[in-house]
Coordinates of C-alpha atoms and ligand atoms in Angstrom, one line a residue:
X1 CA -17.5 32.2 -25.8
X2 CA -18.2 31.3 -22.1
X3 CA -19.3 33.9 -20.3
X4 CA -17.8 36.7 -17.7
X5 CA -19.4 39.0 -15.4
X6 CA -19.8 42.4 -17.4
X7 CA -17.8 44.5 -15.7
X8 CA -20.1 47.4 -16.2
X9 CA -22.4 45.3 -14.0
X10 CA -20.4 45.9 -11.1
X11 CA -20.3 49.7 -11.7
X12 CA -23.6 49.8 -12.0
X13 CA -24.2 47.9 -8.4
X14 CA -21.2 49.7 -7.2
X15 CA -23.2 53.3 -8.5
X16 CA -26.2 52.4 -6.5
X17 CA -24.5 51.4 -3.2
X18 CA -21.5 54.3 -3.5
X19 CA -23.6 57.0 -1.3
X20 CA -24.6 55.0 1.9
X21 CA -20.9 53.3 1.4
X22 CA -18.9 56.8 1.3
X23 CA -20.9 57.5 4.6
X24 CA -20.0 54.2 6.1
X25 CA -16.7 54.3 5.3
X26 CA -16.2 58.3 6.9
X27 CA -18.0 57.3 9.7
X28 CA -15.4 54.2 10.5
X29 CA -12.6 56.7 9.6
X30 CA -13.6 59.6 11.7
X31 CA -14.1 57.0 15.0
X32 CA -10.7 55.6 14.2
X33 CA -9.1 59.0 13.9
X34 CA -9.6 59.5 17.2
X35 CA -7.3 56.7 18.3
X36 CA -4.8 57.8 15.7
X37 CA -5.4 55.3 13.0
X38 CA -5.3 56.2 9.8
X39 CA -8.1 54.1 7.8
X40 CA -6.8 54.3 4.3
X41 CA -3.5 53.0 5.5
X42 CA -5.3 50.1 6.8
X43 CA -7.7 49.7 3.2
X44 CA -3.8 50.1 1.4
X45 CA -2.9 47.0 3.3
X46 CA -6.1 45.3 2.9
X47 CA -6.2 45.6 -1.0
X48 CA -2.7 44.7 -1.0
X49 CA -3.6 40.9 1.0
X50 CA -4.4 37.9 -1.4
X51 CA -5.4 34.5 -0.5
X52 CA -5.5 31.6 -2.5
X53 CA -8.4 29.3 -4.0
X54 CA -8.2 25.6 -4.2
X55 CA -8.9 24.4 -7.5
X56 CA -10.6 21.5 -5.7
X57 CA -12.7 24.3 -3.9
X58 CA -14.9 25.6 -6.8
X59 CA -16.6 22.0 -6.8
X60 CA -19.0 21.1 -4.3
X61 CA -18.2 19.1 -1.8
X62 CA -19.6 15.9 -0.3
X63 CA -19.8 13.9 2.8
X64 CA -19.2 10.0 2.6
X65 CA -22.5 9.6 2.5
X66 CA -23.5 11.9 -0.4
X67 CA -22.3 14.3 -2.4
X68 CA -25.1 16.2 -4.1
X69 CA -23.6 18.6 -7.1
X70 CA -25.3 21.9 -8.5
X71 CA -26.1 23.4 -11.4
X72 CA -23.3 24.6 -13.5
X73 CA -20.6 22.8 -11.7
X74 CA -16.9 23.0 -13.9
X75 CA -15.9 20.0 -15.3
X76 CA -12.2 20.3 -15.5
X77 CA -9.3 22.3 -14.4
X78 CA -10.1 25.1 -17.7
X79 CA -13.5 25.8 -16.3
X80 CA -12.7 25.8 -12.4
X81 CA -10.4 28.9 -13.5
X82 CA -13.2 30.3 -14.9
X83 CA -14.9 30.4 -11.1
X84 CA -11.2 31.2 -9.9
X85 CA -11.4 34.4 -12.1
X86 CA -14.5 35.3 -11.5
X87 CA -14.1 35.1 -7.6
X88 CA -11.0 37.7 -8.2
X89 CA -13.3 39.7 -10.4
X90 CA -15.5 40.3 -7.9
X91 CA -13.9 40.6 -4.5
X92 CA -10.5 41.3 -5.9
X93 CA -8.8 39.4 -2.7
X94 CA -8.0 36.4 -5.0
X95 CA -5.3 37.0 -7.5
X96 CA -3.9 33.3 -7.4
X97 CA -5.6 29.8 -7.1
X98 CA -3.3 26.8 -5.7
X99 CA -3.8 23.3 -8.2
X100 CA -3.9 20.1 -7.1
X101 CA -2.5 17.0 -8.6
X102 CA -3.6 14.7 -10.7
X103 CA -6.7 16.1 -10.2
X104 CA -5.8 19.3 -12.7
X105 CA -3.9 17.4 -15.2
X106 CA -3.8 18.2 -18.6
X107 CA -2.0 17.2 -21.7
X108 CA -0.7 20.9 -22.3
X109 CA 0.5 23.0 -19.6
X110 CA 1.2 25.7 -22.0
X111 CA -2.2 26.1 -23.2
X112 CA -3.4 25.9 -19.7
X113 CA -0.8 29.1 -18.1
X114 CA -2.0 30.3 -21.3
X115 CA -5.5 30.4 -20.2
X116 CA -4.9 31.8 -17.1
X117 CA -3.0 34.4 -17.7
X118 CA -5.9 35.6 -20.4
X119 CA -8.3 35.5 -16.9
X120 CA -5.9 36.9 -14.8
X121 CA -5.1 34.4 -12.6
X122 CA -1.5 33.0 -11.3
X123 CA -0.6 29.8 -9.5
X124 CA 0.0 29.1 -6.1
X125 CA 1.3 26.6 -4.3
X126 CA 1.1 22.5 -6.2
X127 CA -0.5 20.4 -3.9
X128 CA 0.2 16.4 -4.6
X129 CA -1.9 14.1 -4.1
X130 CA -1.1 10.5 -2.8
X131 CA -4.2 9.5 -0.5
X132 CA -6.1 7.7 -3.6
X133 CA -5.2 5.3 -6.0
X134 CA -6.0 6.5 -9.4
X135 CA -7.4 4.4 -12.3
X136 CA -5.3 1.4 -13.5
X137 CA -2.3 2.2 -10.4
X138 CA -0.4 -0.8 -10.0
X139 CA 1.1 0.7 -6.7
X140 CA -1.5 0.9 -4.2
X141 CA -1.8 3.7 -1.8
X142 CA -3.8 1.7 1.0
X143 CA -1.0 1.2 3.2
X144 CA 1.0 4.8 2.8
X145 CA 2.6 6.6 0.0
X146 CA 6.1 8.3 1.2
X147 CA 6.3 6.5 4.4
X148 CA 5.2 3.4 3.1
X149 CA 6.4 -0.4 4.1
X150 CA 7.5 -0.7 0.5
X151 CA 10.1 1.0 -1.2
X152 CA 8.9 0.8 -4.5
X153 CA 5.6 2.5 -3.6
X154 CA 7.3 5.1 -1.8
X155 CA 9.4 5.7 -4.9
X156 CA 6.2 5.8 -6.8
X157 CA 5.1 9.2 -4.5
X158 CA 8.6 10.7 -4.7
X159 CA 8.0 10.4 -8.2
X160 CA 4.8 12.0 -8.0
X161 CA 5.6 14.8 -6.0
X162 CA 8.4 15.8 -8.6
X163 CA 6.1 15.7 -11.3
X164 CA 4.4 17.7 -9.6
X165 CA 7.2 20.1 -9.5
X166 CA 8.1 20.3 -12.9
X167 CA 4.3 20.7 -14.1
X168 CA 4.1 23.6 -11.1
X169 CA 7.1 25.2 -12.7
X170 CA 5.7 25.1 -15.8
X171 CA 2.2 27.4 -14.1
X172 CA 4.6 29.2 -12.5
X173 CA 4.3 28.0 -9.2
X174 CA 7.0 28.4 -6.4
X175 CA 5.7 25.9 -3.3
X176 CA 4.4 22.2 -3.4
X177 CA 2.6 21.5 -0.6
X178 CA 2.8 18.0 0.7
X179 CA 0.0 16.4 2.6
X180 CA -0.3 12.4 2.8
X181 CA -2.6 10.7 4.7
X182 CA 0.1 8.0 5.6
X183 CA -1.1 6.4 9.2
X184 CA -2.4 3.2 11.0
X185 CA -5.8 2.5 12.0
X186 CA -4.4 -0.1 15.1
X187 CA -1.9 -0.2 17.7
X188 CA 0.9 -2.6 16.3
X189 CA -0.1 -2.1 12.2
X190 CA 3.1 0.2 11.7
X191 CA 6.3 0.7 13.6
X192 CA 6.2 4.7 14.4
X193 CA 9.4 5.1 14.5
X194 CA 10.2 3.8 11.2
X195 CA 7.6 5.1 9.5
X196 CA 9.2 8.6 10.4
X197 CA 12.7 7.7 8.9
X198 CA 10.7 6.5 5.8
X199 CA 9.0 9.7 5.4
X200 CA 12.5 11.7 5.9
X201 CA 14.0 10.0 3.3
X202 CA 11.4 10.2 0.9
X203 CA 10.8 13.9 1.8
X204 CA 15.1 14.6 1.1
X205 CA 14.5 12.9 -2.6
X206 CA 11.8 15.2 -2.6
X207 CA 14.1 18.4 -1.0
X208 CA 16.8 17.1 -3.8
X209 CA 15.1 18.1 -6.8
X210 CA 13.6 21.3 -5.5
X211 CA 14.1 23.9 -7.6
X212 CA 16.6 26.7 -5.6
X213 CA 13.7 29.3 -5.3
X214 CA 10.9 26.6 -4.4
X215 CA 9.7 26.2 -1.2
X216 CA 8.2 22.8 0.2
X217 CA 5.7 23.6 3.1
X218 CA 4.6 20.1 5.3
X219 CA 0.9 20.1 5.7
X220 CA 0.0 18.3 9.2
X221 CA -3.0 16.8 10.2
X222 CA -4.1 15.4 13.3
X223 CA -6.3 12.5 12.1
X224 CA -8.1 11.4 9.2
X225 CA -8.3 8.8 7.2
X226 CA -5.6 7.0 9.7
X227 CA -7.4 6.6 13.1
X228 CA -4.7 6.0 15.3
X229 CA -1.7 7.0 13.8
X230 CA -1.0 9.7 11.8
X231 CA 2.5 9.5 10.5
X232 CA 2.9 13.3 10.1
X233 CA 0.2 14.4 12.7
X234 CA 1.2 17.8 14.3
X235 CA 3.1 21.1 14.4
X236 CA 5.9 19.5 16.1
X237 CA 6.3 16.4 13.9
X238 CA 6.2 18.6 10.8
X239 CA 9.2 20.8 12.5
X240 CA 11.2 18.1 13.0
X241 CA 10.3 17.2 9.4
X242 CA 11.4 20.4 7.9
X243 CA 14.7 21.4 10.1
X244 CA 15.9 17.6 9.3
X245 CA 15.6 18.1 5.4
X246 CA 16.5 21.8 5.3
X247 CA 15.7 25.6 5.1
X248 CA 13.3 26.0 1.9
X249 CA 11.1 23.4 4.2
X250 CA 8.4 25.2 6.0
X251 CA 5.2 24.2 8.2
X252 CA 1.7 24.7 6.9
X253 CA -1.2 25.4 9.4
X254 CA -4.8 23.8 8.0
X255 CA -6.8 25.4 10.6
X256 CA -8.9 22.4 10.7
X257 CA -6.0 19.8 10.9
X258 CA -5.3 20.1 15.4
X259 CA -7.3 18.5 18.2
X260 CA -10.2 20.2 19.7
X261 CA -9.5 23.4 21.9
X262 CA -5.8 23.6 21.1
X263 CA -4.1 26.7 21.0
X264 CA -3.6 27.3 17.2
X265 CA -2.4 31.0 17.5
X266 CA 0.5 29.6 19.7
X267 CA 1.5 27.0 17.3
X268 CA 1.5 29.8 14.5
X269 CA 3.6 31.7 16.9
X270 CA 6.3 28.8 17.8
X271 CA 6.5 28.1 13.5
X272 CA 6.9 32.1 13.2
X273 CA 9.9 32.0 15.9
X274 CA 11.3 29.4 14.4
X275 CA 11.3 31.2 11.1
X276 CA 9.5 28.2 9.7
X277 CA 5.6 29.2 9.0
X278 CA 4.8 28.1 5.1
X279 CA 1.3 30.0 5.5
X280 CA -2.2 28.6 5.7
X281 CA -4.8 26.5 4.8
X282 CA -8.0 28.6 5.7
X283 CA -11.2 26.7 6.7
X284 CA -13.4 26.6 10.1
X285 CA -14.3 23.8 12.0
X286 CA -15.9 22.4 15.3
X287 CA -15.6 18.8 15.6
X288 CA -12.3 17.7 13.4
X289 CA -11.1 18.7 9.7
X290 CA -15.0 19.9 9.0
X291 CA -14.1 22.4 6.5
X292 CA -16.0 24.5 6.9
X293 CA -16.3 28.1 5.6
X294 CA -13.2 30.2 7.0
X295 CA -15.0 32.1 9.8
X296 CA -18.0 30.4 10.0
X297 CA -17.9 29.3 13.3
X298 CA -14.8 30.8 15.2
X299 CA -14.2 34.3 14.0
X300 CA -12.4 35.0 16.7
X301 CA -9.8 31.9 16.4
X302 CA -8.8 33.4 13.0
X303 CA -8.3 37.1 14.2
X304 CA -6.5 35.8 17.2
X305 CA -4.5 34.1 14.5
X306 CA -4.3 37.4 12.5
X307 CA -3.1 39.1 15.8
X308 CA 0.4 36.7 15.6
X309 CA 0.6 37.4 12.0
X310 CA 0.1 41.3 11.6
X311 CA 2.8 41.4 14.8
X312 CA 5.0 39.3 13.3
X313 CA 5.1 41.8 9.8
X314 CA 5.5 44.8 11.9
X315 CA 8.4 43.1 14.0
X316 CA 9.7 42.5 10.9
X317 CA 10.3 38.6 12.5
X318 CA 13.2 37.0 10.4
X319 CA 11.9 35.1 7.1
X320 CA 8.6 35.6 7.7
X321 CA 6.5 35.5 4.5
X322 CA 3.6 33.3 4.9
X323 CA 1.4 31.7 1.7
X324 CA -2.6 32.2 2.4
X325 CA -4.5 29.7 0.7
X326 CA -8.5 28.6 1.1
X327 CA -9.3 25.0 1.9
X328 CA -13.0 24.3 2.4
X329 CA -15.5 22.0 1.2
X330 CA -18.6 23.0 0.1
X331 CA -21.8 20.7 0.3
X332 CA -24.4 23.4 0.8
X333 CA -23.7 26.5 -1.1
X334 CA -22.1 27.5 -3.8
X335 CA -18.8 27.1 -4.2
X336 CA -18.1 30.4 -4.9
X337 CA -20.6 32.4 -3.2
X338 CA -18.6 30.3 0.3
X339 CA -15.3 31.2 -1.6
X340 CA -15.8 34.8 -2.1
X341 CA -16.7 35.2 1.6
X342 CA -14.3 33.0 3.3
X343 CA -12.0 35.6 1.4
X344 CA -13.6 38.5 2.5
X345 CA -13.4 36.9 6.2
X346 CA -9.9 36.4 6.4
X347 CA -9.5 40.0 5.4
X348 CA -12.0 40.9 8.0
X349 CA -9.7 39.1 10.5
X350 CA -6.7 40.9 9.1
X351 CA -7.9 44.7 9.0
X352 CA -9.4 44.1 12.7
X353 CA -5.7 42.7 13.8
X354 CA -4.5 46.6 12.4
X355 CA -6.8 48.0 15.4
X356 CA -4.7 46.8 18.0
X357 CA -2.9 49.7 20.3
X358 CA 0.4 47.5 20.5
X359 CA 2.5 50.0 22.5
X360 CA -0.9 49.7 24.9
X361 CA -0.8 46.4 24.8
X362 CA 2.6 46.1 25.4
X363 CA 2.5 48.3 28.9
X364 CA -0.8 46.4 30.0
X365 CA 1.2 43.0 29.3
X366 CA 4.2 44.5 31.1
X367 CA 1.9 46.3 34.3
X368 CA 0.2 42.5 34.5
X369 CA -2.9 44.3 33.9
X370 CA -5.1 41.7 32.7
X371 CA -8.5 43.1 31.9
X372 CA -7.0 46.0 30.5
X373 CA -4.9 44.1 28.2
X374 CA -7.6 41.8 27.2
X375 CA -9.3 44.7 26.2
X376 CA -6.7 46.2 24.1
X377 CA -6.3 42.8 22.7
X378 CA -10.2 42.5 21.6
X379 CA -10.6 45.6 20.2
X380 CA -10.0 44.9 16.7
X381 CA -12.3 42.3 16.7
X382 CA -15.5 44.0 18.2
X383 CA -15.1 47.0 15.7
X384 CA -17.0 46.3 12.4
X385 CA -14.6 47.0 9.3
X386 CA -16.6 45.5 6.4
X387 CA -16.7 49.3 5.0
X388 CA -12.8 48.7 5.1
X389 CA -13.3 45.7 2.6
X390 CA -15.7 47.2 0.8
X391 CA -13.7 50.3 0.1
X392 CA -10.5 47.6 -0.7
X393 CA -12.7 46.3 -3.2
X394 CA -14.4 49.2 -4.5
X395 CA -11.2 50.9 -5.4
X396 CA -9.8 47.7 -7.1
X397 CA -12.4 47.7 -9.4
X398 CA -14.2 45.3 -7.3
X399 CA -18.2 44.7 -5.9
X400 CA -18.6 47.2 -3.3
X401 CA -21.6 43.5 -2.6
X402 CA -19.7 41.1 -4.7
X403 CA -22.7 38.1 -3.6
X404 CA -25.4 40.7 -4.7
X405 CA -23.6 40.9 -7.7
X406 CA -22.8 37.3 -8.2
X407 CA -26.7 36.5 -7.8
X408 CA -27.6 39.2 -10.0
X409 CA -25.5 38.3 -12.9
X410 CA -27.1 34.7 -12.7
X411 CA -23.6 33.0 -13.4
X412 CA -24.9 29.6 -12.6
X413 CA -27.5 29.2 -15.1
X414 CA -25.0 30.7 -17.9
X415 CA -22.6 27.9 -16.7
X416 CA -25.9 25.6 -16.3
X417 CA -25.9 25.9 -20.0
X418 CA -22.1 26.0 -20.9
X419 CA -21.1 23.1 -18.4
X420 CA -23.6 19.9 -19.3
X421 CA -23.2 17.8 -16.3
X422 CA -20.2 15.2 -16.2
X423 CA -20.3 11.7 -14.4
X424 CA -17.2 11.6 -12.2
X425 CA -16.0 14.7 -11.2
X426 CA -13.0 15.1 -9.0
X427 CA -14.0 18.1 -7.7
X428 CA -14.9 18.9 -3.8
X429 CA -12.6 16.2 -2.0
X430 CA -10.7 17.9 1.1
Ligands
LIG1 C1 -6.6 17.2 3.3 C2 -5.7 18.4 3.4 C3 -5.1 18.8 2.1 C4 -6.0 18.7 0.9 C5 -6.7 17.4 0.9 C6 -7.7 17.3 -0.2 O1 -7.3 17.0 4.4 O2 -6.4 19.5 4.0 O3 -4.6 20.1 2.2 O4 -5.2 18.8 -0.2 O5 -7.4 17.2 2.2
LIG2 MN1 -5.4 21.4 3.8
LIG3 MN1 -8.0 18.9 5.5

């Protein structure tokens, strides 16, 4: 038997925190009553928000330098949705985890839904992979997957990405995500215009065989591992991408994927007009794809982000019904410990967006008062709604602390023991 968190560990860390909490959580309600917010509605929507973890996520990470692994770390896809379910269990924000491909293979996808379902978790989005070779591939990667100079190769990823399809039908999956690291390091390598019309008509074999109530979101990236061309490198690219092939195509946002400075909240509100925002890939960063832990380092980029996204639900804005996922690397914590609060932070940034007095907003925007309506604007994010969370969690039969309980329960060394070390894991990469 591997083990689980007791759950009667968590009531009994819940028991001894539940007083100063209750306070906590009136105190926060009785300041927001007096702007006419209801709190509970906002804990309703709160405990009703789930955001995916990567598969590739529970792993630690690594540099290209190092990559220095802990103890306990899962071996396979069957234990990473051990630390999937355990990362629900506790903060209850995590109901799904997105699989990536061939990373999570397995000879029996039966067995493996199976699994899940006994851990309570789903699937997310399938994300496939064809930035690395793997063992034995005839058809090289080096030079691009679906835009590559070669048909057969790019008739190798097609293939690829429909497999991943059918296995992600099989897990019950309703998205692939496609990110390819397709570029050119110099000026001259590739001709970028072709390279385009390659990936367009490898992306409508793709679009053929999409199941009718499968969605395909384009993952863009500015740079990384091409560094000077990246075939599909930015909002606009992938929009062109998706209105060419058709209407179950839809734009993914990796936080970490833009150039310096740039205005991500904008782009997420361009994809939301456009009716063509696929969701997220959550992470922070400050010098290029870092991935680091969502909110780490620019809190206030991802509630500015939240703003767009809590307006766009209350405008009810045509088709708008975006997939959260996690994408970080870890190389110095715990994979789940960074998990678990990179959840908790993008709820953070989601309840705060709730405090906003739109119809004051609105009138500031409209009276070209700009103090007042940065004010308005910032007001979410200066409040402190963790006992919001915590009451989300609490009433879901989550940790009122779920890192206090984590720590407590001393998963790792029961996994230490379970999980003898393996050479070659494919955890961690992002
Ligand atoms: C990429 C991108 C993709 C992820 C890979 C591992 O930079 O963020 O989403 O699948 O890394
Ligand atoms: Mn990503
Ligand atoms: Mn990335």
């Amino acid at each position: 038997m591997s083990y689980r968190i007791p759950d009667a560990l968590i009531g009994e860390a819940n028991a001894k925190l539940v007083a100063a909490h209750a306070e906590d959580y009136g105190a926060l309600g009785r300041r927001l009553e007096r702007s006419s917010v209801d709190i509970d509605a906002i804990t309703a929507k709160v405990a009703a928000f789930a955001v995916a973890v990567p598969t590739w996520g529970v792993g630690t990470g690594g540099t290209r330098f190092a990559r220095f692994p802990g103890p306990g770390e899962p071996r396979g896809i069957f234990d990473k949705l051990e630390d999937c379910a355990t990362i629900h269990q506790l903060t209850r924000a995590t109901p799904t985890c997105s699989p990536h491909f061939p990373w999570d293979k397995v000879s029996d996808y039966r067995e493996l839904a199976e699994r899940a379902k006994a851990l309570g978790v789903g699937f997310d989005a399938v994300n496939s992979n064809t930035f690395q070779d793997q063992p034995g591939q005839k058809l090289s990667y080096k030079f691009g997957s679906l835009s590559h100079s070669e048909k057969a190769v790019r008739n190798r990823a097609v293939a690829h990405n429909l497999e991943c399809i059918e296995i992600g039908e099989k897990l019950g999956s309703k998205a692939l995500t496609v990110w390819i690291a397709d570029g050119s390091n110099f000026p001259g390598q590739s001709n970028l215009n072709r390279v385009f019309d390659w990936y367009l008509e490898s992306l409508n074999a793709i679009y053929a065989r999409l199941p009718d109530h499968w969605r395909v979101f384009l993952e863009h990236k500015l740079c990384e591992p091409a560094f000077y061309s990246t075939v599909i490198s930015d909002w606009g690219t992938s929009l062109m991408a998706a209105e060419a092939v058709g209407p179950k195509a839809l734009c993914l946002v990796d936080l970490g994927h833009h150039a310096p400075n740039v205005n991500i909240e904008q782009i997420v509100a361009r994809l939301i007009r456009a009716g063509r925002l696929a969701g997220f890939h959550f992470n922070d960063s400050k010098y290029g794809d870092d991935d680091l832990d969502t909110g780490s380092i620019d809190p206030f980029r991802l509630y500015r982000v939240f703003n767009e996204l809590v307006y766009a639900s209350a405008r009810g804005a045509p088709g708008f019904d975006p997939a959260y996922m996690l994408d970080q690397s870890h190389n110095v914590t715990d994979p789940i410990e960074s998990l678990m609060v990179s959840a908790m932070e993008v709820q953070r940034a989601y309840a705060q967006a709730f405090l906003i007095d739109r119809a004051a907003l609105e009138a500031a925007q409209q009276a070209n008062d700009v103090m007042l309506a940065h004010r308005i604007f910032k007001a979410g994010f200066v409040a402190d709604v963790s006992p919001i969370l915590a009451e989300a969690r609490r009433r879901g039969g989550g940790a009122i602390d779920p890192i206090a309980v984590y720590r407590a329960s001393k998963y790792r060394t029961h996994k230490a023991k379970e999980r003898p070390a393996v050479a070659g894991s494919s955890s961690g990469i992002v």
